[in-house]
Amino acid sequence: MVSSSEQRESVNDLSRRRSSMSSTSSHASSASSSSHRSRRNSLYHVKTHHTIDSEVFKEPGTPELTLMDELFLLALKDKEGYVSDWDGKLSYVLRCCVIIELALRGKIQAVAEGKKKKDLAPHECKIEVIDGSITGDPLLDQTLGLMKKEKKNYSVSHWIKLLSGESMNFLKASYQLLHVRKRIERILVETGILSKQTKKLAAIGLDTHPIKDIKCKNAIRSRMQYILTANKVDLPSTKYFPDTVSYRVLRTIVLACAAYGADILDKGFFQTENETVIGKGRARVLLSLFSKFPFELNQAVQPDLNEKVSKELHEHPEEASQLEVVAGAIDVINTIDTVLIKTLF
């Protein structure tokens, strides 16, 4: 049994390591003072070029593991410690999750475009930065830095193309997020969720990352099963996903959509063949419903899920423009097969 003090220490270690990596990544993408900031326990100790010290509290309602972390863990083979992504879907969806995570954290929102917006597909809505402060996550902070320095407001789908290196604008080649999976692995290894092993393959050293803290992944699986197969949504509270996290149900729905889009909802994820059929079918419906905004909650797949999502949305009525970005990124995931085919040809 892990004591509460050990749990707090583990979570605080994750926070400090995220900040250390974020500082290095931010300096590579931007010369801003945010690259000199570090997270200490539940506080940010901020130091600018002007040597002005101030304290910024950790943003309330944010989980310790990002959507990218959780999706990667779901895709990772527990004992073998590697991810199979032969068709590139996982890599593309991870970039979509970066955009969604920034929106859920209140960093970006959809630009108000009046009547013109009614004629736009969800993925065509343009993004603007509303809070440029650091998050402590290297992938989020690198992306946020790119958005802050960009003079134009690009659409959700265009930003995802830039981050994936699929844009035809060669002047924006530096916008591609590189080594995304390796960077996620490093964080999860340092926090103790993954281990690191080196195996020899034809005299070449191959790094694998078997899961060390299987309870963490099982808790994520449990949340997903409540969303995809249960008749009642009762998400467990864990040290990485406590009750204080905002949009707990919506986050889990997004994760289910991302997992389906990345094609990692295989038979091993569910207990029976019947659960597999139900779970994948429900994920497909959720992907369709939440790729539009306002979300089509009146058509939710089960009443309890509908009720809990509605409650979360009513708790944050001022964040509609942020959720519009979430729908736009889910819309990209919903059309991922078409996107990747166009990329190949």
PDB file of C-alpha atoms in Angstrom, residues 8-263:
ATOM      1  CA  ARG A   8       2.379  13.304  -3.256  1.00  0.00           C
ATOM      2  CA  GLU A   9       6.140  12.924  -3.702  1.00  0.00           C
ATOM      3  CA  SER A  10       5.637  10.916  -6.908  1.00  0.00           C
ATOM      4  CA  VAL A  11       3.264  13.512  -8.354  1.00  0.00           C
ATOM      5  CA  ASN A  12       5.583  16.351  -7.364  1.00  0.00           C
ATOM      6  CA  ASP A  13       8.520  14.559  -9.027  1.00  0.00           C
ATOM      7  CA  LEU A  14       6.497  14.373 -12.237  1.00  0.00           C
ATOM      8  CA  SER A  15       5.747  18.094 -12.036  1.00  0.00           C
ATOM      9  CA  ARG A  16       9.394  19.059 -11.528  1.00  0.00           C
ATOM     10  CA  ARG A  17      10.634  16.826 -14.354  1.00  0.00           C
ATOM     11  CA  ARG A  18       8.012  18.121 -16.779  1.00  0.00           C
ATOM     12  CA  SER A  19       9.132  21.656 -16.074  1.00  0.00           C
ATOM     13  CA  SER A  20      12.810  20.829 -16.549  1.00  0.00           C
ATOM     14  CA  MET A  21      12.119  19.286 -19.952  1.00  0.00           C
ATOM     15  CA  SER A  22       9.754  22.114 -20.877  1.00  0.00           C
ATOM     16  CA  SER A  23      12.464  24.678 -20.164  1.00  0.00           C
ATOM     17  CA  THR A  24      14.873  22.997 -22.597  1.00  0.00           C
ATOM     18  CA  SER A  25      12.236  22.616 -25.319  1.00  0.00           C
ATOM     19  CA  SER A  26      10.944  26.168 -24.951  1.00  0.00           C
ATOM     20  CA  HIS A  27      14.455  27.605 -25.339  1.00  0.00           C
ATOM     21  CA  ALA A  28      14.891  25.690 -28.601  1.00  0.00           C
ATOM     22  CA  SER A  29      11.660  27.095 -30.067  1.00  0.00           C
ATOM     23  CA  SER A  30      11.696  30.577 -28.561  1.00  0.00           C
ATOM     24  CA  ALA A  31      14.002  32.947 -26.745  1.00  0.00           C
ATOM     25  CA  SER A  32      11.317  33.949 -24.247  1.00  0.00           C
ATOM     26  CA  SER A  33      11.891  34.101 -20.519  1.00  0.00           C
ATOM     27  CA  SER A  34       9.602  31.135 -19.941  1.00  0.00           C
ATOM     28  CA  SER A  35      12.535  28.827 -20.733  1.00  0.00           C
ATOM     29  CA  HIS A  36      14.077  29.837 -17.400  1.00  0.00           C
ATOM     30  CA  ARG A  37      11.079  28.775 -15.331  1.00  0.00           C
ATOM     31  CA  SER A  38      10.860  25.607 -13.283  1.00  0.00           C
ATOM     32  CA  ARG A  39       8.103  23.906 -11.379  1.00  0.00           C
ATOM     33  CA  ARG A  40       8.742  23.235  -7.688  1.00  0.00           C
ATOM     34  CA  ASN A  41       6.232  20.989  -5.953  1.00  0.00           C
ATOM     35  CA  SER A  42       2.819  22.625  -6.527  1.00  0.00           C
ATOM     36  CA  LEU A  43       4.318  26.053  -7.266  1.00  0.00           C
ATOM     37  CA  TYR A  44       5.984  27.671 -10.255  1.00  0.00           C
ATOM     38  CA  HIS A  45       9.011  29.767  -9.302  1.00  0.00           C
ATOM     39  CA  VAL A  46       9.291  32.309 -12.107  1.00  0.00           C
ATOM     40  CA  LYS A  47      12.503  34.077 -13.036  1.00  0.00           C
ATOM     41  CA  THR A  48      12.572  36.464 -15.988  1.00  0.00           C
ATOM     42  CA  HIS A  49      15.476  38.094 -17.818  1.00  0.00           C
ATOM     43  CA  HIS A  50      14.821  41.147 -15.648  1.00  0.00           C
ATOM     44  CA  THR A  51      15.388  39.037 -12.512  1.00  0.00           C
ATOM     45  CA  ILE A  52      11.909  39.802 -11.175  1.00  0.00           C
ATOM     46  CA  ASP A  53      10.784  36.981  -8.911  1.00  0.00           C
ATOM     47  CA  SER A  54       7.144  36.036  -8.524  1.00  0.00           C
ATOM     48  CA  GLU A  55       5.155  32.953  -7.654  1.00  0.00           C
ATOM     49  CA  VAL A  56       2.496  31.506  -9.907  1.00  0.00           C
ATOM     50  CA  PHE A  57       0.355  28.743  -8.480  1.00  0.00           C
ATOM     51  CA  LYS A  58      -0.252  25.590 -10.461  1.00  0.00           C
ATOM     52  CA  GLU A  59      -3.418  25.971 -12.493  1.00  0.00           C
ATOM     53  CA  PRO A  60      -6.347  24.327 -10.691  1.00  0.00           C
ATOM     54  CA  GLY A  61      -8.182  21.503 -12.379  1.00  0.00           C
ATOM     55  CA  THR A  62      -5.267  20.236 -14.487  1.00  0.00           C
ATOM     56  CA  PRO A  63      -4.296  16.539 -14.349  1.00  0.00           C
ATOM     57  CA  GLU A  64      -0.735  15.323 -13.827  1.00  0.00           C
ATOM     58  CA  LEU A  65      -0.832  13.173 -16.970  1.00  0.00           C
ATOM     59  CA  THR A  66      -1.718  14.848 -20.247  1.00  0.00           C
ATOM     60  CA  LEU A  67      -3.973  13.319 -22.883  1.00  0.00           C
ATOM     61  CA  MET A  68      -0.800  12.539 -24.848  1.00  0.00           C
ATOM     62  CA  ASP A  69       0.667  10.618 -21.900  1.00  0.00           C
ATOM     63  CA  GLU A  70      -2.504   8.601 -21.396  1.00  0.00           C
ATOM     64  CA  LEU A  71      -2.966   7.786 -25.076  1.00  0.00           C
ATOM     65  CA  PHE A  72       0.656   6.672 -25.333  1.00  0.00           C
ATOM     66  CA  LEU A  73       0.261   4.410 -22.288  1.00  0.00           C
ATOM     67  CA  LEU A  74      -2.835   2.814 -23.816  1.00  0.00           C
ATOM     68  CA  ALA A  75      -0.931   2.148 -27.042  1.00  0.00           C
ATOM     69  CA  LEU A  76       2.154   0.746 -25.299  1.00  0.00           C
ATOM     70  CA  LYS A  77       2.488  -3.032 -24.986  1.00  0.00           C
ATOM     71  CA  ASP A  78       2.639  -3.706 -21.243  1.00  0.00           C
ATOM     72  CA  LYS A  79       5.549  -6.172 -21.086  1.00  0.00           C
ATOM     73  CA  GLU A  80       7.239  -5.687 -24.445  1.00  0.00           C
ATOM     74  CA  GLY A  81       7.506  -1.934 -23.889  1.00  0.00           C
ATOM     75  CA  TYR A  82       7.078  -0.686 -27.434  1.00  0.00           C
ATOM     76  CA  VAL A  83       4.374   0.876 -29.599  1.00  0.00           C
ATOM     77  CA  SER A  84       3.258  -0.354 -33.014  1.00  0.00           C
ATOM     78  CA  ASP A  85       2.391   2.594 -35.268  1.00  0.00           C
ATOM     79  CA  TRP A  86       2.979   1.271 -38.768  1.00  0.00           C
ATOM     80  CA  ASP A  87       0.333   3.507 -40.370  1.00  0.00           C
ATOM     81  CA  GLY A  88       1.228   6.725 -38.523  1.00  0.00           C
ATOM     82  CA  LYS A  89      -2.209   7.141 -36.943  1.00  0.00           C
ATOM     83  CA  LEU A  90      -0.956   7.302 -33.367  1.00  0.00           C
ATOM     84  CA  SER A  91       1.625   9.972 -34.171  1.00  0.00           C
ATOM     85  CA  TYR A  92      -0.992  12.110 -35.899  1.00  0.00           C
ATOM     86  CA  VAL A  93      -3.563  11.720 -33.113  1.00  0.00           C
ATOM     87  CA  LEU A  94      -0.951  12.633 -30.496  1.00  0.00           C
ATOM     88  CA  ARG A  95      -0.606  16.029 -32.222  1.00  0.00           C
ATOM     89  CA  CYS A  96      -4.391  16.402 -32.143  1.00  0.00           C
ATOM     90  CA  CYS A  97      -4.260  15.740 -28.403  1.00  0.00           C
ATOM     91  CA  VAL A  98      -1.723  18.553 -27.964  1.00  0.00           C
ATOM     92  CA  ILE A  99      -4.268  21.009 -29.395  1.00  0.00           C
ATOM     93  CA  ILE A 100      -7.092  19.581 -27.269  1.00  0.00           C
ATOM     94  CA  GLU A 101      -5.009  19.695 -24.092  1.00  0.00           C
ATOM     95  CA  LEU A 102      -4.141  23.349 -24.658  1.00  0.00           C
ATOM     96  CA  ALA A 103      -7.828  24.164 -25.159  1.00  0.00           C
ATOM     97  CA  LEU A 104      -8.950  22.278 -22.043  1.00  0.00           C
ATOM     98  CA  ARG A 105      -6.299  24.114 -20.025  1.00  0.00           C
ATOM     99  CA  GLY A 106      -7.641  27.467 -21.171  1.00  0.00           C
ATOM    100  CA  LYS A 107      -4.599  28.400 -23.262  1.00  0.00           C
ATOM    101  CA  ILE A 108      -6.265  28.703 -26.670  1.00  0.00           C
ATOM    102  CA  GLN A 109      -9.744  29.284 -28.065  1.00  0.00           C
ATOM    103  CA  ALA A 110     -11.588  29.623 -31.369  1.00  0.00           C
ATOM    104  CA  VAL A 111     -11.506  33.045 -33.013  1.00  0.00           C
ATOM    105  CA  ALA A 112     -14.905  34.742 -33.200  1.00  0.00           C
ATOM    106  CA  GLU A 113     -15.723  35.141 -36.903  1.00  0.00           C
ATOM    107  CA  GLY A 114     -19.415  36.055 -36.788  1.00  0.00           C
ATOM    108  CA  LYS A 115     -21.712  34.696 -39.485  1.00  0.00           C
ATOM    109  CA  LYS A 116     -18.786  33.298 -41.458  1.00  0.00           C
ATOM    110  CA  LYS A 117     -18.178  30.680 -38.764  1.00  0.00           C
ATOM    111  CA  LYS A 118     -21.540  29.008 -39.461  1.00  0.00           C
ATOM    112  CA  ASP A 119     -20.271  27.983 -42.889  1.00  0.00           C
ATOM    113  CA  LEU A 120     -17.030  26.493 -41.565  1.00  0.00           C
ATOM    114  CA  ALA A 121     -16.407  22.857 -40.713  1.00  0.00           C
ATOM    115  CA  PRO A 122     -15.344  22.364 -37.059  1.00  0.00           C
ATOM    116  CA  HIS A 123     -11.707  21.726 -38.018  1.00  0.00           C
ATOM    117  CA  GLU A 124     -11.627  24.993 -39.981  1.00  0.00           C
ATOM    118  CA  CYS A 125     -12.141  27.245 -36.945  1.00  0.00           C
ATOM    119  CA  LYS A 126      -9.131  29.454 -36.316  1.00  0.00           C
ATOM    120  CA  ILE A 127      -7.149  29.406 -33.083  1.00  0.00           C
ATOM    121  CA  GLU A 128      -5.933  32.290 -30.936  1.00  0.00           C
ATOM    122  CA  VAL A 129      -3.850  32.258 -27.748  1.00  0.00           C
ATOM    123  CA  ILE A 130      -5.631  33.613 -24.673  1.00  0.00           C
ATOM    124  CA  ASP A 131      -3.126  32.583 -21.993  1.00  0.00           C
ATOM    125  CA  GLY A 132       0.530  32.247 -22.922  1.00  0.00           C
ATOM    126  CA  SER A 133       1.811  31.219 -19.479  1.00  0.00           C
ATOM    127  CA  ILE A 134       3.765  27.976 -19.282  1.00  0.00           C
ATOM    128  CA  THR A 135       2.125  24.668 -18.413  1.00  0.00           C
ATOM    129  CA  GLY A 136       5.209  22.722 -17.366  1.00  0.00           C
ATOM    130  CA  ASP A 137       4.776  20.179 -20.178  1.00  0.00           C
ATOM    131  CA  PRO A 138       7.424  20.369 -22.947  1.00  0.00           C
ATOM    132  CA  LEU A 139       5.118  19.503 -25.854  1.00  0.00           C
ATOM    133  CA  LEU A 140       2.410  21.928 -24.752  1.00  0.00           C
ATOM    134  CA  ASP A 141       4.845  24.752 -24.065  1.00  0.00           C
ATOM    135  CA  GLN A 142       6.680  24.314 -27.374  1.00  0.00           C
ATOM    136  CA  THR A 143       3.374  24.427 -29.266  1.00  0.00           C
ATOM    137  CA  LEU A 144       2.132  27.394 -27.259  1.00  0.00           C
ATOM    138  CA  GLY A 145       5.382  29.219 -27.993  1.00  0.00           C
ATOM    139  CA  LEU A 146       4.927  28.651 -31.730  1.00  0.00           C
ATOM    140  CA  MET A 147       1.357  29.956 -31.598  1.00  0.00           C
ATOM    141  CA  LYS A 148       2.379  33.040 -29.630  1.00  0.00           C
ATOM    142  CA  LYS A 149       5.027  34.082 -32.135  1.00  0.00           C
ATOM    143  CA  GLU A 150       2.807  33.417 -35.186  1.00  0.00           C
ATOM    144  CA  LYS A 151       1.122  36.585 -36.466  1.00  0.00           C
ATOM    145  CA  LYS A 152      -1.643  34.710 -38.296  1.00  0.00           C
ATOM    146  CA  ASN A 153      -4.489  32.775 -36.709  1.00  0.00           C
ATOM    147  CA  TYR A 154      -4.351  29.339 -38.334  1.00  0.00           C
ATOM    148  CA  SER A 155      -7.166  26.791 -38.286  1.00  0.00           C
ATOM    149  CA  VAL A 156      -7.203  23.717 -36.049  1.00  0.00           C
ATOM    150  CA  SER A 157      -6.460  21.375 -38.957  1.00  0.00           C
ATOM    151  CA  HIS A 158      -3.654  23.609 -40.248  1.00  0.00           C
ATOM    152  CA  TRP A 159      -1.939  23.677 -36.866  1.00  0.00           C
ATOM    153  CA  ILE A 160      -2.137  19.893 -36.634  1.00  0.00           C
ATOM    154  CA  LYS A 161      -0.565  19.618 -40.095  1.00  0.00           C
ATOM    155  CA  LEU A 162       2.220  21.980 -39.039  1.00  0.00           C
ATOM    156  CA  LEU A 163       2.889  20.028 -35.846  1.00  0.00           C
ATOM    157  CA  SER A 164       2.883  16.754 -37.814  1.00  0.00           C
ATOM    158  CA  GLY A 165       5.220  18.018 -40.532  1.00  0.00           C
ATOM    159  CA  GLU A 166       2.530  17.498 -43.180  1.00  0.00           C
ATOM    160  CA  SER A 167       2.220  21.137 -44.248  1.00  0.00           C
ATOM    161  CA  MET A 168       3.358  22.071 -47.757  1.00  0.00           C
ATOM    162  CA  ASN A 169       4.678  25.374 -46.392  1.00  0.00           C
ATOM    163  CA  PHE A 170       8.405  24.647 -46.184  1.00  0.00           C
ATOM    164  CA  LEU A 171       8.993  27.930 -44.358  1.00  0.00           C
ATOM    165  CA  LYS A 172       7.113  26.384 -41.429  1.00  0.00           C
ATOM    166  CA  ALA A 173       9.097  23.130 -41.361  1.00  0.00           C
ATOM    167  CA  SER A 174      10.530  24.073 -37.971  1.00  0.00           C
ATOM    168  CA  TYR A 175       7.004  23.969 -36.507  1.00  0.00           C
ATOM    169  CA  GLN A 176       6.997  20.172 -36.589  1.00  0.00           C
ATOM    170  CA  LEU A 177       7.014  18.559 -33.144  1.00  0.00           C
ATOM    171  CA  LEU A 178       9.917  16.122 -33.228  1.00  0.00           C
ATOM    172  CA  HIS A 179      10.520  12.980 -31.147  1.00  0.00           C
ATOM    173  CA  VAL A 180       7.082  13.213 -29.527  1.00  0.00           C
ATOM    174  CA  ARG A 181       6.953   9.604 -28.369  1.00  0.00           C
ATOM    175  CA  LYS A 182      10.522   9.653 -27.060  1.00  0.00           C
ATOM    176  CA  ARG A 183       9.790  12.790 -25.072  1.00  0.00           C
ATOM    177  CA  ILE A 184       6.679  11.208 -23.566  1.00  0.00           C
ATOM    178  CA  GLU A 185       8.654   8.045 -22.758  1.00  0.00           C
ATOM    179  CA  ARG A 186      11.327  10.038 -20.976  1.00  0.00           C
ATOM    180  CA  ILE A 187       8.814  11.775 -18.702  1.00  0.00           C
ATOM    181  CA  LEU A 188       7.013   8.528 -17.886  1.00  0.00           C
ATOM    182  CA  VAL A 189      10.309   6.754 -17.157  1.00  0.00           C
ATOM    183  CA  GLU A 190      11.530   9.482 -14.833  1.00  0.00           C
ATOM    184  CA  THR A 191       8.279   9.507 -12.896  1.00  0.00           C
ATOM    185  CA  GLY A 192       8.362   5.736 -12.416  1.00  0.00           C
ATOM    186  CA  ILE A 193       5.410   4.771 -14.601  1.00  0.00           C
ATOM    187  CA  LEU A 194       7.658   3.145 -17.227  1.00  0.00           C
ATOM    188  CA  SER A 195      10.971   1.329 -16.961  1.00  0.00           C
ATOM    189  CA  LYS A 196      13.770   1.368 -19.522  1.00  0.00           C
ATOM    190  CA  GLN A 197      15.473  -1.682 -20.985  1.00  0.00           C
ATOM    191  CA  THR A 198      17.968  -2.091 -23.815  1.00  0.00           C
ATOM    192  CA  LYS A 199      17.658  -5.189 -25.974  1.00  0.00           C
ATOM    193  CA  LYS A 200      20.099  -6.386 -28.603  1.00  0.00           C
ATOM    194  CA  LEU A 201      18.691  -6.801 -32.088  1.00  0.00           C
ATOM    195  CA  ALA A 202      21.234  -7.776 -34.761  1.00  0.00           C
ATOM    196  CA  ALA A 203      24.025  -6.202 -32.672  1.00  0.00           C
ATOM    197  CA  ILE A 204      22.018  -2.984 -32.365  1.00  0.00           C
ATOM    198  CA  GLY A 205      20.797  -1.717 -29.009  1.00  0.00           C
ATOM    199  CA  LEU A 206      17.030  -1.190 -28.975  1.00  0.00           C
ATOM    200  CA  ASP A 207      15.420   0.707 -26.094  1.00  0.00           C
ATOM    201  CA  THR A 208      12.101  -0.595 -24.805  1.00  0.00           C
ATOM    202  CA  HIS A 209       9.927   0.782 -22.009  1.00  0.00           C
ATOM    203  CA  PRO A 210       7.869  -1.896 -20.226  1.00  0.00           C
ATOM    204  CA  ILE A 211       5.198  -0.596 -17.876  1.00  0.00           C
ATOM    205  CA  LYS A 212       6.425  -0.426 -14.293  1.00  0.00           C
ATOM    206  CA  ASP A 213       3.348   1.077 -12.608  1.00  0.00           C
ATOM    207  CA  ILE A 214       0.627  -1.106 -14.093  1.00  0.00           C
ATOM    208  CA  LYS A 215      -1.925   0.387 -11.668  1.00  0.00           C
ATOM    209  CA  CYS A 216      -1.634   3.676 -13.520  1.00  0.00           C
ATOM    210  CA  LYS A 217      -2.513   2.127 -16.883  1.00  0.00           C
ATOM    211  CA  ASN A 218      -5.253  -0.042 -15.365  1.00  0.00           C
ATOM    212  CA  ALA A 219      -6.868   3.076 -13.899  1.00  0.00           C
ATOM    213  CA  ILE A 220      -6.910   4.667 -17.363  1.00  0.00           C
ATOM    214  CA  ARG A 221      -8.409   1.488 -18.827  1.00  0.00           C
ATOM    215  CA  SER A 222     -11.045   1.487 -16.087  1.00  0.00           C
ATOM    216  CA  ARG A 223     -12.095   5.050 -16.941  1.00  0.00           C
ATOM    217  CA  MET A 224     -12.344   4.133 -20.598  1.00  0.00           C
ATOM    218  CA  GLN A 225     -14.496   1.102 -19.839  1.00  0.00           C
ATOM    219  CA  TYR A 226     -16.933   3.247 -17.841  1.00  0.00           C
ATOM    220  CA  ILE A 227     -17.328   5.473 -20.882  1.00  0.00           C
ATOM    221  CA  LEU A 228     -17.434   2.761 -23.543  1.00  0.00           C
ATOM    222  CA  THR A 229     -19.193  -0.250 -22.001  1.00  0.00           C
ATOM    223  CA  ALA A 230     -20.872   0.631 -18.676  1.00  0.00           C
ATOM    224  CA  ASN A 231     -24.433   1.846 -18.169  1.00  0.00           C
ATOM    225  CA  LYS A 232     -23.367   4.285 -15.458  1.00  0.00           C
ATOM    226  CA  VAL A 233     -20.350   6.605 -15.463  1.00  0.00           C
ATOM    227  CA  ASP A 234     -18.488   6.479 -12.143  1.00  0.00           C
ATOM    228  CA  LEU A 235     -14.901   7.480 -12.872  1.00  0.00           C
ATOM    229  CA  PRO A 236     -12.432   6.430 -10.150  1.00  0.00           C
ATOM    230  CA  SER A 237     -10.295   9.071  -8.445  1.00  0.00           C
ATOM    231  CA  THR A 238      -6.556   8.336  -8.585  1.00  0.00           C
ATOM    232  CA  LYS A 239      -3.362  10.197  -7.733  1.00  0.00           C
ATOM    233  CA  TYR A 240      -2.894  11.083 -11.412  1.00  0.00           C
ATOM    234  CA  PHE A 241      -6.579  11.818 -12.085  1.00  0.00           C
ATOM    235  CA  PRO A 242      -8.187  13.129  -8.865  1.00  0.00           C
ATOM    236  CA  ASP A 243     -11.695  14.485  -8.434  1.00  0.00           C
ATOM    237  CA  THR A 244     -10.336  18.037  -8.646  1.00  0.00           C
ATOM    238  CA  VAL A 245      -9.590  17.705 -12.385  1.00  0.00           C
ATOM    239  CA  SER A 246     -11.877  19.793 -14.594  1.00  0.00           C
ATOM    240  CA  TYR A 247     -13.841  18.084 -17.381  1.00  0.00           C
ATOM    241  CA  ARG A 248     -13.154  14.580 -16.033  1.00  0.00           C
ATOM    242  CA  VAL A 249     -15.873  12.952 -18.140  1.00  0.00           C
ATOM    243  CA  LEU A 250     -15.185  15.037 -21.243  1.00  0.00           C
ATOM    244  CA  ARG A 251     -11.457  14.284 -20.986  1.00  0.00           C
ATOM    245  CA  THR A 252     -12.188  10.568 -20.861  1.00  0.00           C
ATOM    246  CA  ILE A 253     -14.537  10.849 -23.842  1.00  0.00           C
ATOM    247  CA  VAL A 254     -11.791  12.656 -25.767  1.00  0.00           C
ATOM    248  CA  LEU A 255      -9.349   9.892 -24.825  1.00  0.00           C
ATOM    249  CA  ALA A 256     -11.810   7.262 -26.088  1.00  0.00           C
ATOM    250  CA  CYS A 257     -12.172   9.151 -29.380  1.00  0.00           C
ATOM    251  CA  ALA A 258      -8.393   9.471 -29.682  1.00  0.00           C
ATOM    252  CA  ALA A 259      -7.847   5.776 -28.948  1.00  0.00           C
ATOM    253  CA  TYR A 260     -10.407   4.807 -31.585  1.00  0.00           C
ATOM    254  CA  GLY A 261      -8.884   7.196 -34.130  1.00  0.00           C
ATOM    255  CA  ALA A 262      -5.391   5.857 -33.427  1.00  0.00           C
ATOM    256  CA  ASP A 263      -6.735   2.324 -33.907  1.00  0.00           C
TER     257      ASP A 263
END
